[in-house]
């Protein structure tokens, strides 16, 4: 029997294991399961948290940056750079995961740290700037990011200040002359959110409550975002059009601010598969194993495992997940021949015990390897 070539291309198990750790645990199990197996590892991301880690695993080099966290406390973050593209993510520069447990700050948080990381990335001279929009702690319309990049925000008394979600209504005038020249940079905003900035489907109404905003907070944030749009329009930008565009409401309005800088919106999963060289890695493989922390109805809307399956065809694909909330063990209509879950673990269980998740993943890897031994042409079951 010839050697079976397997590509391990998972997303992270959120809050528990990085995509690289998931792939490594599966590889250990597959190789321990016997048989002639060769594994290639391609940790993936969909534009949310974990995007920088996936880029580093694919060969990008790390650039350490110091940023102001979502509530202003200094923090260390990493930008990924390969000499051409720089990947900057919201989650580790101004994200929810940077807040202390129970410390949600819907009005006091800012996207300034994201802007500071972008400024550091631009200092490397990238030709492409990839903005991974996911996991934001703030709903400031990207005002904090713009401020960190050189925009000035002034109140009615002419005093300059650093805006947060709760102080957007105080903005009386905005000066944009200090923003960097980005004409030669391809700016890509990776996300799969289609919400506009304002209104009942906007950033404050839909996502504000997930960041701790009560009904009154949502009203404050909505009014502030509307004021931000007005003042940016007065400053000579195309803010009104950007605010209505699909994706403007992503990451607390960072999608809106990114478009003001000239960014184009792309599907996070598809873009990162291209950026990380998925087709090249999958070429000649007999099986692709993908996965994520939780498989549920949102997965069916086009999250990473389904994108991997679509782009792997006709190569067989199986999924390994922390928790399977779907009442089925395969998605043949989406190209996934088998779904393997970590016992009865939930997403919360995985986060609470990453080492157990590693052991269970290795065990699933061994099980999959044993099903492969009779025939490399059959989809594992």
Short mmCIF file of C-alpha atoms in Angstrom, two decimals:
data_model
loop_
_atom_site.label_atom_id
_atom_site.label_comp_id
_atom_site.label_asym_id
_atom_site.label_seq_id
_atom_site.Cartn_x
_atom_site.Cartn_y
_atom_site.Cartn_z
CA UNK A 1 0.00 0.00 0.00
CA UNK A 2 1.37 3.41 -0.94
CA UNK A 3 1.69 6.20 1.58
CA UNK A 4 -1.54 8.13 2.22
CA UNK A 5 -0.99 11.88 2.13
CA UNK A 6 -3.15 13.82 4.57
CA UNK A 7 -3.50 17.59 4.87
CA UNK A 8 -4.43 18.82 8.34
CA UNK A 9 -6.15 22.18 7.81
CA UNK A 10 -8.16 23.10 10.92
CA UNK A 11 -9.29 26.38 12.42
CA UNK A 12 -8.60 27.07 16.10
CA UNK A 13 -10.67 25.58 18.92
CA UNK A 14 -11.68 28.95 20.32
CA UNK A 15 -10.48 29.64 23.84
CA UNK A 16 -8.68 26.31 24.00
CA UNK A 17 -6.18 25.41 21.28
CA UNK A 18 -4.68 27.33 18.40
CA UNK A 19 -5.12 25.94 14.90
CA UNK A 20 -1.48 24.84 14.97
CA UNK A 21 -1.99 22.98 18.26
CA UNK A 22 -5.08 21.24 16.86
CA UNK A 23 -3.14 20.13 13.79
CA UNK A 24 -0.17 18.94 15.87
CA UNK A 25 -2.37 16.86 18.18
CA UNK A 26 -4.14 15.24 15.23
CA UNK A 27 -0.83 14.52 13.54
CA UNK A 28 0.51 12.81 16.66
CA UNK A 29 -2.52 10.54 16.76
CA UNK A 30 -2.54 9.77 13.06
CA UNK A 31 1.13 8.77 13.06
CA UNK A 32 0.62 6.65 16.18
CA UNK A 33 -2.33 4.85 14.61
CA UNK A 34 -0.23 2.74 12.27
CA UNK A 35 -0.22 2.48 8.53
CA UNK A 36 1.65 4.36 5.83
CA UNK A 37 0.63 7.97 6.50
CA UNK A 38 2.30 11.27 5.67
CA UNK A 39 0.90 14.48 7.20
CA UNK A 40 1.17 18.09 6.08
CA UNK A 41 0.03 20.80 8.49
CA UNK A 42 -1.69 24.01 7.39
CA UNK A 43 -3.31 25.78 10.37
CA UNK A 44 -6.01 28.11 9.08
CA UNK A 45 -8.05 31.13 10.14
CA UNK A 46 -11.15 32.93 8.89
CA UNK A 47 -10.22 36.52 9.67
CA UNK A 48 -11.06 36.43 13.37
CA UNK A 49 -8.81 35.75 16.32
CA UNK A 50 -6.10 33.29 15.43
CA UNK A 51 -5.41 34.92 12.06
CA UNK A 52 -1.95 36.13 13.06
CA UNK A 53 -1.07 32.74 14.57
CA UNK A 54 -2.12 30.99 11.36
CA UNK A 55 0.01 33.36 9.29
CA UNK A 56 3.02 32.73 11.54
CA UNK A 57 2.54 28.98 11.22
CA UNK A 58 2.55 29.42 7.43
CA UNK A 59 5.95 31.13 7.52
CA UNK A 60 5.23 34.79 8.21
CA UNK A 61 7.61 36.33 10.71
CA UNK A 62 6.44 37.96 13.95
CA UNK A 63 6.69 41.67 14.66
CA UNK A 64 6.24 42.50 18.33
CA UNK A 65 4.27 45.69 19.00
CA UNK A 66 3.19 47.51 22.14
CA UNK A 67 -0.42 48.68 22.06
CA UNK A 68 -3.03 50.30 24.26
CA UNK A 69 -5.53 47.60 25.12
CA UNK A 70 -9.25 48.23 24.69
CA UNK A 71 -9.42 50.19 27.95
CA UNK A 72 -6.02 51.83 27.66
CA UNK A 73 -3.82 49.41 29.58
CA UNK A 74 -0.49 48.66 27.84
CA UNK A 75 -0.33 45.27 26.16
CA UNK A 76 1.98 43.32 23.88
CA UNK A 77 0.76 42.03 20.54
CA UNK A 78 2.11 40.45 17.38
CA UNK A 79 1.78 41.47 13.74
CA UNK A 80 2.61 38.86 11.06
CA UNK A 81 4.70 39.98 8.06
CA UNK A 82 6.22 38.09 5.14
CA UNK A 83 7.89 40.93 3.26
CA UNK A 84 4.79 41.55 1.16
CA UNK A 85 1.72 41.28 3.37
CA UNK A 86 1.19 42.30 6.98
CA UNK A 87 -1.61 40.69 9.02
CA UNK A 88 -3.05 42.69 11.92
CA UNK A 89 -5.93 41.38 14.00
CA UNK A 90 -8.44 43.13 16.23
CA UNK A 91 -8.73 40.32 18.77
CA UNK A 92 -5.20 40.65 20.18
CA UNK A 93 -4.89 44.45 19.89
CA UNK A 94 -8.27 45.76 21.06
CA UNK A 95 -10.30 42.62 21.58
CA UNK A 96 -12.73 41.20 24.10
CA UNK A 97 -10.19 38.56 25.10
CA UNK A 98 -7.93 41.33 26.43
CA UNK A 99 -10.47 42.45 29.04
CA UNK A 100 -10.35 40.92 32.51
CA UNK A 101 -13.04 38.34 33.24
CA UNK A 102 -16.33 40.12 33.77
CA UNK A 103 -14.75 43.41 32.78
CA UNK A 104 -16.79 44.33 29.71
CA UNK A 105 -16.57 48.04 28.94
CA UNK A 106 -19.04 48.86 26.14
CA UNK A 107 -18.72 52.64 26.52
CA UNK A 108 -15.13 53.02 27.73
CA UNK A 109 -13.43 50.70 25.23
CA UNK A 110 -11.60 51.85 22.11
CA UNK A 111 -10.02 50.43 18.95
CA UNK A 112 -6.84 52.49 19.49
CA UNK A 113 -4.66 49.41 19.98
CA UNK A 114 -5.67 48.11 16.56
CA UNK A 115 -4.64 51.42 15.03
CA UNK A 116 -1.31 51.36 16.84
CA UNK A 117 -0.60 47.87 15.49
CA UNK A 118 -1.52 49.02 11.97
CA UNK A 119 0.88 51.96 12.32
CA UNK A 120 3.67 49.57 13.34
CA UNK A 121 2.87 47.28 10.42
CA UNK A 122 2.95 50.18 7.96
CA UNK A 123 6.44 50.97 9.23
CA UNK A 124 7.57 47.71 7.58
CA UNK A 125 6.52 48.95 4.13
CA UNK A 126 3.97 46.24 3.26
CA UNK A 127 2.36 46.20 -0.17
CA UNK A 128 -0.69 44.53 1.31
CA UNK A 129 -2.28 45.21 4.70
CA UNK A 130 -4.65 42.48 5.93
CA UNK A 131 -7.07 43.57 8.65
CA UNK A 132 -8.57 40.61 10.50
CA UNK A 133 -11.84 41.98 11.88
CA UNK A 134 -13.18 39.81 14.67
CA UNK A 135 -13.42 39.79 18.44
CA UNK A 136 -13.58 43.55 19.05
CA UNK A 137 -14.30 44.86 22.55
CA UNK A 138 -15.43 48.29 21.35
CA UNK A 139 -18.23 49.90 19.39
CA UNK A 140 -16.44 53.11 18.49
CA UNK A 141 -16.83 53.03 14.72
CA UNK A 142 -13.07 52.73 14.39
CA UNK A 143 -12.58 56.23 15.82
CA UNK A 144 -9.89 54.96 18.17
CA UNK A 145 -8.08 53.34 15.26
CA UNK A 146 -8.26 56.54 13.21
CA UNK A 147 -7.00 58.57 16.16
CA UNK A 148 -4.02 56.23 16.59
CA UNK A 149 -3.24 56.64 12.88
CA UNK A 150 -3.16 60.44 13.10
CA UNK A 151 -6.71 61.78 12.88
CA UNK A 152 -7.59 64.52 15.41
CA UNK A 153 -10.92 64.60 17.24
CA UNK A 154 -12.00 67.89 18.84
CA UNK A 155 -14.91 68.76 21.10
CA UNK A 156 -17.05 71.91 20.98
CA UNK A 157 -14.43 73.84 22.94
CA UNK A 158 -11.73 72.90 20.43
CA UNK A 159 -10.02 70.46 22.79
CA UNK A 160 -8.46 67.38 21.23
CA UNK A 161 -9.35 64.04 22.84
CA UNK A 162 -9.06 60.30 22.27
CA UNK A 163 -12.58 58.98 21.53
CA UNK A 164 -14.21 55.86 22.90
CA UNK A 165 -17.61 54.41 22.12
CA UNK A 166 -19.18 56.42 24.90
CA UNK A 167 -17.68 59.78 23.88
CA UNK A 168 -18.38 59.78 20.14
CA UNK A 169 -21.26 62.20 20.68
CA UNK A 170 -18.77 64.80 21.98
CA UNK A 171 -16.99 65.03 18.63
CA UNK A 172 -17.53 68.48 17.10
CA UNK A 173 -14.83 68.43 14.43
CA UNK A 174 -12.41 65.91 12.90
CA UNK A 175 -9.13 66.65 11.15
CA UNK A 176 -7.94 63.91 8.79
CA UNK A 177 -4.76 65.51 7.46
CA UNK A 178 -2.56 63.46 9.80
CA UNK A 179 -3.63 60.08 8.42
CA UNK A 180 -0.91 58.15 6.54
CA UNK A 181 -0.73 58.04 2.76
CA UNK A 182 -1.99 54.59 1.78
CA UNK A 183 -2.42 54.91 -1.98
CA UNK A 184 0.23 52.25 -2.69
CA UNK A 185 -1.08 49.72 -0.16
CA UNK A 186 -3.72 47.07 -0.92
CA UNK A 187 -5.87 47.14 2.22
CA UNK A 188 -7.99 44.05 2.77
CA UNK A 189 -10.61 43.79 5.51
CA UNK A 190 -11.35 40.12 6.16
CA UNK A 191 -14.72 39.42 7.71
CA UNK A 192 -18.00 37.65 7.03
CA UNK A 193 -20.37 40.16 8.66
CA UNK A 194 -22.73 42.02 6.31
CA UNK A 195 -24.28 44.48 8.78
CA UNK A 196 -24.25 48.23 8.10
CA UNK A 197 -22.89 50.66 10.68
CA UNK A 198 -26.17 52.22 11.83
CA UNK A 199 -29.78 51.25 12.46
CA UNK A 200 -31.54 48.16 13.81
CA UNK A 201 -29.13 45.88 11.97
CA UNK A 202 -26.09 47.98 12.82
CA UNK A 203 -23.05 47.62 15.05
CA UNK A 204 -24.60 49.00 18.25
CA UNK A 205 -27.99 47.31 18.05
CA UNK A 206 -26.83 43.84 16.97
CA UNK A 207 -23.38 43.45 18.51
CA UNK A 208 -23.34 46.00 21.34
CA UNK A 209 -25.19 43.68 23.76
CA UNK A 210 -22.56 40.96 23.16
CA UNK A 211 -19.99 43.45 24.45
CA UNK A 212 -21.95 44.32 27.60
CA UNK A 213 -24.13 47.16 26.32
CA UNK A 214 -27.54 47.46 27.94
CA UNK A 215 -30.50 49.16 26.17
CA UNK A 216 -29.45 52.66 27.29
CA UNK A 217 -25.84 51.98 26.30
CA UNK A 218 -26.98 50.90 22.85
CA UNK A 219 -28.78 54.21 22.43
CA UNK A 220 -25.65 56.12 23.48
CA UNK A 221 -23.50 54.13 21.07
CA UNK A 222 -25.96 54.51 18.19
CA UNK A 223 -26.18 58.27 18.67
CA UNK A 224 -22.41 58.49 18.91
CA UNK A 225 -21.85 56.48 15.73
CA UNK A 226 -24.34 58.68 13.86
CA UNK A 227 -22.44 61.77 15.06
CA UNK A 228 -19.14 60.21 13.98
CA UNK A 229 -20.51 59.71 10.46
CA UNK A 230 -21.73 63.32 10.29
CA UNK A 231 -18.42 64.77 11.47
CA UNK A 232 -16.37 62.57 9.13
CA UNK A 233 -18.59 63.61 6.24
CA UNK A 234 -18.02 67.26 7.18
CA UNK A 235 -14.27 66.53 7.19
CA UNK A 236 -14.47 65.60 3.51
CA UNK A 237 -14.68 61.80 3.63
CA UNK A 238 -17.27 59.51 2.03
CA UNK A 239 -18.50 58.48 5.47
CA UNK A 240 -22.22 58.34 4.68
CA UNK A 241 -21.73 55.88 1.81
CA UNK A 242 -19.30 53.75 3.78
CA UNK A 243 -21.70 53.58 6.74
CA UNK A 244 -24.36 51.97 4.56
CA UNK A 245 -22.06 49.45 2.92
CA UNK A 246 -22.32 45.75 3.84
CA UNK A 247 -19.75 44.93 6.51
CA UNK A 248 -19.47 48.48 7.88
CA UNK A 249 -20.85 47.27 11.21
CA UNK A 250 -18.24 44.54 11.65
CA UNK A 251 -15.96 44.68 14.70
CA UNK A 252 -17.87 47.52 16.31
CA UNK A 253 -17.66 49.65 13.19
CA UNK A 254 -14.05 48.95 12.32
CA UNK A 255 -15.29 47.73 8.95
CA UNK A 256 -16.62 51.27 8.38
CA UNK A 257 -13.32 52.91 9.35
CA UNK A 258 -11.35 50.42 7.24
CA UNK A 259 -13.42 51.33 4.18
CA UNK A 260 -12.73 55.01 4.86
CA UNK A 261 -9.04 54.13 4.54
CA UNK A 262 -9.71 52.45 1.20
CA UNK A 263 -10.08 48.82 2.29
CA UNK A 264 -11.93 46.24 0.26
CA UNK A 265 -14.11 43.74 2.10
CA UNK A 266 -13.46 40.06 1.47
CA UNK A 267 -14.73 36.74 2.81
CA UNK A 268 -12.40 35.91 5.68
CA UNK A 269 -12.19 32.16 5.15
CA UNK A 270 -11.64 32.25 1.39
CA UNK A 271 -9.10 35.06 1.63
CA UNK A 272 -7.01 33.33 4.28
CA UNK A 273 -7.01 30.06 2.36
CA UNK A 274 -5.54 32.02 -0.55
CA UNK A 275 -3.08 33.94 1.63
CA UNK A 276 -1.80 30.78 3.32
CA UNK A 277 -1.52 28.73 0.12
CA UNK A 278 -4.29 26.16 0.60
CA UNK A 279 -4.46 24.92 -3.01
CA UNK A 280 -0.70 24.35 -3.09
CA UNK A 281 -0.81 22.46 0.22
CA UNK A 282 -3.80 20.32 -0.79
CA UNK A 283 -2.41 19.33 -4.19
CA UNK A 284 -1.78 15.59 -4.35
CA UNK A 285 -3.35 14.82 -0.97
CA UNK A 286 -5.59 11.80 -0.49
CA UNK A 287 -7.53 13.24 2.45
CA UNK A 288 -8.11 16.65 4.04
CA UNK A 289 -8.96 16.93 7.73
CA UNK A 290 -10.41 20.26 8.84
CA UNK A 291 -12.38 21.40 11.87
CA UNK A 292 -13.19 24.03 14.46
CA UNK A 293 -14.18 24.26 18.11
CA UNK A 294 -17.94 24.09 17.57
CA UNK A 295 -19.96 22.88 14.60
CA UNK A 296 -23.44 24.44 14.52
CA UNK A 297 -25.91 26.27 12.32
CA UNK A 298 -23.49 29.16 11.83
CA UNK A 299 -21.03 26.73 10.24
CA UNK A 300 -23.60 26.03 7.52
CA UNK A 301 -23.60 29.72 6.53
CA UNK A 302 -20.12 29.27 5.10
CA UNK A 303 -17.61 29.14 7.93
CA UNK A 304 -14.14 27.75 7.43
CA UNK A 305 -14.79 23.95 7.46
CA UNK A 306 -17.30 24.29 4.64
CA UNK A 307 -14.99 26.54 2.63
CA UNK A 308 -12.19 23.98 3.05
CA UNK A 309 -14.50 21.19 1.90
CA UNK A 310 -15.67 23.16 -1.14
CA UNK A 311 -12.14 23.98 -2.21
CA UNK A 312 -10.85 20.45 -1.56
CA UNK A 313 -13.24 18.70 -3.97
CA UNK A 314 -12.98 16.00 -5.19
CA UNK A 315 -10.54 15.04 -2.41
CA UNK A 316 -12.40 13.46 0.56
CA UNK A 317 -12.79 15.68 3.64
CA UNK A 318 -13.56 14.87 7.26
CA UNK A 319 -14.07 17.32 10.11
CA UNK A 320 -12.84 17.09 13.69
CA UNK A 321 -14.61 19.41 16.14
CA UNK A 322 -14.71 20.07 19.84
CA UNK A 323 -18.50 19.97 19.96
CA UNK A 324 -20.99 18.99 17.28
CA UNK A 325 -24.30 20.78 17.82
CA UNK A 326 -25.74 19.44 14.56
CA UNK A 327 -27.91 16.35 14.69
CA UNK A 328 -25.84 14.54 12.05
CA UNK A 329 -22.40 12.99 11.71
CA UNK A 330 -21.70 14.05 8.12
CA UNK A 331 -22.45 16.90 5.73
CA UNK A 332 -22.27 15.14 2.35
CA UNK A 333 -24.08 17.97 0.59
CA UNK A 334 -21.20 20.23 1.67
CA UNK A 335 -18.44 17.74 0.89
CA UNK A 336 -17.75 16.58 4.47
CA UNK A 337 -17.88 12.79 4.65
CA UNK A 338 -17.60 12.41 8.41
CA UNK A 339 -17.73 14.58 11.53
CA UNK A 340 -15.71 13.48 14.55
CA UNK A 341 -16.36 15.25 17.89
CA UNK A 342 -14.35 15.19 21.10
CA UNK A 343 -16.63 12.87 23.03
CA UNK A 344 -19.42 14.90 24.68
CA UNK A 345 -17.23 17.93 25.32
CA UNK A 346 -18.72 21.36 24.83
CA UNK A 347 -16.85 24.47 23.72
CA UNK A 348 -16.68 25.51 27.37
CA UNK A 349 -15.19 22.15 28.37
CA UNK A 350 -12.48 22.49 25.72
CA UNK A 351 -11.55 25.94 26.99
CA UNK A 352 -11.41 24.71 30.58
CA UNK A 353 -9.07 21.80 29.83
CA UNK A 354 -6.87 22.32 26.74
CA UNK A 355 -4.65 19.37 27.69
CA UNK A 356 -7.66 17.04 27.68
CA UNK A 357 -8.60 18.44 24.27
CA UNK A 358 -5.11 17.59 23.00
CA UNK A 359 -5.35 14.01 24.27
CA UNK A 360 -8.81 13.51 22.80
CA UNK A 361 -7.70 14.94 19.46
CA UNK A 362 -4.76 12.57 19.40
CA UNK A 363 -7.16 9.73 20.16
CA UNK A 364 -9.40 10.75 17.26
CA UNK A 365 -6.31 10.89 15.06
CA UNK A 366 -5.49 7.28 15.98
CA UNK A 367 -9.07 6.21 15.29
CA UNK A 368 -9.05 7.89 11.88
CA UNK A 369 -5.70 6.30 11.01
CA UNK A 370 -7.06 2.84 11.76
CA UNK A 371 -10.03 3.36 9.45
CA UNK A 372 -7.65 4.31 6.65
CA UNK A 373 -5.68 1.08 6.63
CA UNK A 374 -8.01 -1.14 4.52
CA UNK A 375 -8.31 1.30 1.62
CA UNK A 376 -7.05 4.78 0.93
CA UNK A 377 -9.95 5.31 -1.48
CA UNK A 378 -12.69 5.22 1.12
CA UNK A 379 -13.84 8.22 3.08
CA UNK A 380 -13.10 7.56 6.77
CA UNK A 381 -16.12 6.73 8.89
#
